[in-house]
Coordinates of C-alpha atoms and ligand atoms in Angstrom, one line a residue:
M130 CA -19.9 -18.9 11.2
D131 CA -19.4 -15.5 8.2
I132 CA -16.1 -14.8 8.0
F133 CA -16.3 -11.2 9.8
S134 CA -17.4 -12.9 13.0
Q135 CA -14.5 -15.4 12.9
I136 CA -12.1 -12.1 13.4
D137 CA -10.8 -11.0 16.4
L138 CA -11.1 -7.5 16.4
T139 CA -8.9 -6.9 19.2
K140 CA -6.0 -8.5 17.2
S141 CA -6.7 -6.9 13.8
P142 CA -3.3 -5.5 11.9
K143 CA -2.7 -1.7 12.4
H144 CA -1.2 -1.6 9.1
I145 CA -2.1 -3.7 5.8
A146 CA 0.2 -3.1 2.5
I147 CA -1.8 -4.3 -0.4
I148 CA -0.2 -5.2 -3.9
M149 CA -2.9 -4.7 -6.3
D150 CA -2.2 -7.2 -9.3
G151 CA -4.4 -8.7 -12.0
N152 CA -6.2 -5.7 -13.4
G153 CA -4.9 -6.6 -16.9
R154 CA -5.7 -10.2 -17.1
W155 CA -8.7 -9.3 -15.5
A156 CA -9.9 -6.8 -18.0
K157 CA -8.3 -9.5 -20.8
K158 CA -10.6 -12.5 -19.4
Q159 CA -13.9 -10.1 -19.7
G160 CA -12.4 -9.6 -23.7
Q161 CA -11.9 -5.8 -22.6
E162 CA -8.9 -3.5 -22.4
R163 CA -6.5 -3.2 -19.5
L164 CA -7.8 0.3 -18.8
F165 CA -11.2 -1.3 -17.9
G166 CA -9.5 -3.6 -15.2
H167 CA -7.9 -0.4 -14.0
S168 CA -11.1 1.7 -13.8
I169 CA -13.4 -1.8 -12.0
G170 CA -10.1 -1.7 -9.6
V171 CA -11.3 1.5 -8.2
D172 CA -14.0 0.1 -6.4
S173 CA -11.9 -2.6 -5.0
V174 CA -10.1 -0.1 -3.6
R175 CA -13.2 1.8 -2.2
D176 CA -14.2 -1.5 -0.6
T177 CA -11.3 -2.8 0.6
L178 CA -11.1 0.4 2.9
S179 CA -14.4 0.4 4.0
A180 CA -13.4 -3.3 4.9
A181 CA -10.5 -2.5 6.7
K182 CA -12.4 0.3 8.9
K183 CA -14.9 -2.0 10.0
I184 CA -12.1 -4.4 11.6
G185 CA -10.3 -1.2 13.3
V186 CA -7.0 -1.3 10.7
K187 CA -5.3 2.1 10.8
Y188 CA -3.2 2.4 8.0
V189 CA -4.1 0.9 4.2
T190 CA -1.0 1.1 1.7
F191 CA -2.0 0.5 -1.8
Y192 CA 0.4 -0.3 -4.4
A193 CA -1.1 1.7 -7.4
F194 CA 2.0 3.1 -9.7
S195 CA 5.7 1.8 -9.4
T196 CA 8.7 3.0 -10.7
E197 CA 8.9 0.2 -12.9
N198 CA 5.4 0.8 -14.7
W199 CA 6.6 3.7 -16.6
G200 CA 7.8 1.1 -19.0
R201 CA 4.3 0.0 -19.8
P202 CA 3.2 0.9 -23.2
Q203 CA 2.3 4.8 -23.5
D204 CA -1.7 4.5 -23.9
E205 CA -1.8 2.4 -20.7
V206 CA 0.4 4.7 -19.0
E207 CA -1.3 7.5 -19.9
G208 CA -4.8 6.1 -19.6
L209 CA -3.5 5.0 -15.8
M210 CA -2.4 8.8 -14.9
D211 CA -6.2 10.1 -16.2
L212 CA -7.7 7.4 -14.0
M213 CA -5.6 8.5 -11.3
V214 CA -6.5 12.2 -11.8
K215 CA -10.5 11.7 -11.9
T216 CA -9.9 9.1 -9.3
I217 CA -8.5 10.8 -6.7
A218 CA -10.9 13.9 -7.1
N219 CA -13.9 11.7 -6.8
E220 CA -13.2 9.7 -4.3
V221 CA -12.7 12.5 -1.7
P222 CA -16.5 12.3 -0.3
A223 CA -16.2 9.2 0.1
M224 CA -12.9 9.1 1.9
N225 CA -14.3 11.7 4.2
E226 CA -17.3 9.5 5.0
N227 CA -15.0 6.8 5.9
G228 CA -12.9 9.1 7.9
A229 CA -10.1 8.2 5.9
K230 CA -6.9 10.6 5.6
L231 CA -4.9 10.4 2.4
W232 CA -1.5 10.2 2.2
S233 CA 1.3 9.3 -0.6
I234 CA 4.8 7.5 -1.0
G235 CA 6.9 7.5 -3.5
D236 CA 8.0 10.4 -6.1
V237 CA 5.2 12.5 -6.6
S238 CA 7.5 15.0 -8.2
G239 CA 7.9 12.7 -11.3
L240 CA 3.9 12.5 -11.7
P241 CA 2.1 14.7 -14.3
Q242 CA 1.0 18.0 -12.7
D243 CA -2.8 17.9 -13.1
C244 CA -1.9 14.6 -10.7
Q245 CA -0.1 16.3 -8.5
D246 CA -2.4 18.8 -7.9
E247 CA -5.3 16.7 -7.5
L248 CA -3.3 14.6 -4.8
R249 CA -2.6 18.0 -2.8
I250 CA -5.9 18.8 -2.8
A251 CA -7.7 15.7 -1.7
K252 CA -5.0 15.2 0.9
E253 CA -5.7 18.9 2.2
K254 CA -9.5 17.7 2.2
T255 CA -8.9 15.0 4.2
A256 CA -6.2 16.0 6.4
Q257 CA -8.7 16.3 9.5
N258 CA -9.7 12.8 9.0
S259 CA -8.3 10.2 11.9
T260 CA -10.5 6.7 11.4
I261 CA -8.1 5.5 8.8
N262 CA -5.0 6.5 7.0
M263 CA -5.3 5.6 3.1
I264 CA -1.7 5.9 1.7
L265 CA -1.1 5.4 -2.0
A266 CA 2.2 4.7 -3.3
L267 CA 2.6 6.4 -6.6
N268 CA 5.6 6.6 -8.7
Y269 CA 7.2 4.4 -6.0
S270 CA 9.8 1.8 -5.9
S271 CA 11.4 0.5 -2.2
R272 CA 15.2 1.0 -4.1
W273 CA 14.3 4.5 -5.0
E274 CA 13.1 5.0 -1.6
I275 CA 16.1 3.5 0.1
T276 CA 18.6 4.9 -2.0
E277 CA 17.2 8.7 -1.2
A278 CA 17.1 7.8 2.0
I279 CA 21.1 6.9 2.2
K280 CA 21.6 10.3 -0.1
N281 CA 19.7 12.4 2.7
I282 CA 21.6 10.6 5.5
A283 CA 25.2 11.1 3.6
E284 CA 24.7 14.6 3.1
K285 CA 23.8 15.3 6.6
V286 CA 27.3 13.7 7.7
E287 CA 29.2 15.5 5.0
N288 CA 27.7 18.7 6.4
G289 CA 28.6 17.6 10.2
L290 CA 25.2 17.3 11.5
L291 CA 25.4 13.7 12.1
K292 CA 28.0 11.5 12.9
S293 CA 28.2 7.9 10.8
T294 CA 28.2 6.3 14.3
E295 CA 24.9 7.9 15.4
I296 CA 22.9 6.2 12.3
N297 CA 20.5 3.3 13.4
E298 CA 17.4 2.0 12.6
K299 CA 15.3 4.5 14.1
L300 CA 16.9 6.9 12.1
I301 CA 17.0 5.3 8.5
N302 CA 13.2 4.8 9.7
E303 CA 13.1 8.5 9.7
E304 CA 14.4 9.3 6.3
M305 CA 11.5 6.8 4.9
N306 CA 8.8 7.9 3.2
T307 CA 6.8 6.0 5.5
Q308 CA 8.2 7.7 8.8
H309 CA 4.9 8.6 9.9
F310 CA 3.5 4.9 9.7
P311 CA 4.2 1.5 12.0
D312 CA 5.4 -1.5 9.5
P313 CA 3.1 -3.2 7.6
E314 CA 2.0 -6.6 9.8
L315 CA 0.2 -8.0 6.4
L316 CA 1.0 -7.8 2.8
I317 CA -1.3 -8.7 0.6
R318 CA -0.8 -9.2 -2.9
T319 CA -3.5 -10.6 -5.5
S320 CA -3.6 -12.3 -8.9
G321 CA -1.3 -15.4 -7.9
E322 CA 1.9 -13.6 -8.2
Q323 CA 4.3 -14.3 -5.3
R324 CA 6.8 -11.5 -5.4
L325 CA 7.1 -8.1 -4.1
S326 CA 7.9 -6.1 -7.1
N327 CA 10.6 -3.7 -5.5
F328 CA 7.8 -2.7 -2.5
L329 CA 8.4 -1.6 1.0
L330 CA 11.3 -3.9 1.2
W331 CA 12.7 -2.1 4.5
Q332 CA 9.3 -1.8 6.3
M333 CA 8.5 -5.4 5.7
A334 CA 11.3 -7.2 7.3
Y335 CA 8.6 -9.1 9.4
T336 CA 5.5 -8.8 7.5
E337 CA 3.0 -11.5 7.2
F338 CA 2.8 -12.3 3.5
Y339 CA -0.8 -13.3 1.9
F340 CA -0.9 -14.5 -1.4
T341 CA -4.3 -15.1 -3.4
D342 CA -5.5 -16.1 -6.7
V343 CA -8.4 -13.4 -6.6
L344 CA -7.9 -10.8 -9.7
W345 CA -7.4 -7.2 -7.9
P346 CA -10.9 -6.2 -9.6
D347 CA -12.7 -9.2 -8.0
F348 CA -11.5 -8.3 -4.6
R349 CA -14.0 -7.2 -2.0
E350 CA -14.7 -7.4 1.4
E351 CA -15.2 -11.2 2.4
D352 CA -11.4 -11.7 0.7
L353 CA -10.0 -9.0 3.0
F354 CA -11.4 -10.6 6.1
K355 CA -10.3 -14.1 4.5
A356 CA -6.9 -12.7 4.5
V357 CA -6.9 -11.0 8.0
L358 CA -8.2 -14.3 9.3
E359 CA -5.3 -16.5 8.1
Y360 CA -2.9 -13.3 9.5
Q361 CA -4.7 -14.0 12.9
H362 CA -3.9 -17.8 12.8
R363 CA -0.2 -17.3 12.3
E364 CA 2.3 -17.1 15.1
R365 CA 4.5 -14.2 14.7
R366 CA 8.0 -15.3 16.4
F367 CA 10.6 -12.1 15.3
G368 CA 13.4 -14.3 15.6
Q369 CA 12.5 -16.0 18.6
V370 CA 10.8 -19.4 20.0
S371 CA 7.2 -20.4 20.4
E372 CA 7.7 -20.5 24.3
Q373 CA 8.8 -17.3 24.6
L374 CA 6.1 -15.6 23.1
I375 CA 3.1 -16.6 25.8
Ligands
IPE59 C1 -1.6 -4.0 -11.3 O1 -2.9 -4.8 -12.7 C2 -2.0 -2.5 -11.3 C3 -0.9 -1.9 -11.9 C4 0.4 -2.4 -11.9 C5 -1.0 -0.3 -12.2 P1 -1.7 -5.3 -13.6 O2 -1.8 -4.0 -15.0 O3 -0.2 -5.5 -12.9 O4 -2.5 -6.3 -14.5 P2 -1.7 -7.7 -14.7 O5 -0.6 -8.0 -13.6 O6 -1.3 -7.0 -16.1 O7 -2.6 -8.8 -14.9
IPE60 C1 3.0 -4.5 -9.0 O1 2.6 -5.0 -10.2 C2 3.0 -2.8 -9.0 C3 1.7 -2.5 -8.5 C4 0.8 -3.2 -8.1 C5 1.1 -0.6 -9.0 P1 3.4 -5.0 -11.7 O2 2.3 -6.3 -12.2 O3 3.8 -4.0 -12.0 O4 4.6 -6.6 -11.2 P2 5.1 -6.9 -12.0 O5 5.8 -6.8 -13.3 O6 4.5 -8.3 -12.0 O7 6.3 -7.8 -11.1
MG61 MG1 0.8 -7.3 -13.0

């Protein structure tokens, strides 16, 4: 039986978060520059989004550029920013075909101006779509996001808009970049690395982690289905015992 038909479509995760890793190693294996790996990785994003749509997933968050990635060699950073600008513009028709609405998380104001512009335009052009939400984590790091949230809450307390006793998980959630999305049920990281690299630390308190050796530019529909199938075989207990879950 093929993988797709084994998936229980009534139990697809609503939100999948993906750490797209291994572009550089993939390129090296082909005897190519790292940037070639990043550009082929765009095909994987497109394929993954349409696969997610097929199984009824409503949100996919792609970790595209971390705050720490600024520390890479300058030519790679510039190449990645150029690729981002071109890709965001080029992908709008495909996003519209898929009914995908574009969002971003991360400090967009720290991106080059042309990248900010393309992002804003693409968001406007896809704003009416409602089949699936495509969230790009750009200049994102979880500790940055949490720090900003704490600053905002502290400011409200300082200004007398909020009492410290009123701070609760819901209120903290509302200060996060992800306030409009449910927490991811499933995290996928490619390339064999098994770490979070500063991604959605608050949001992934009860997320299932799936690690695969597949390098991101090789990641295709089947690989997403495999991850979802494994997720569906896991028992999520949320601190309870098996017998309570029936
Ligand atoms: C992930 O691939 C893409 C980004 C971080 C932008 P890498 O560029 O990290 O590829 P590896 O891990 O060096 O192979
Ligand atoms: C994580 O990958 C960030 C993105 C996928 C954008 P990295 O390749 O930057 O992470 P580390 O350095 O291996 O932790
Ligand atoms: Mg990497």
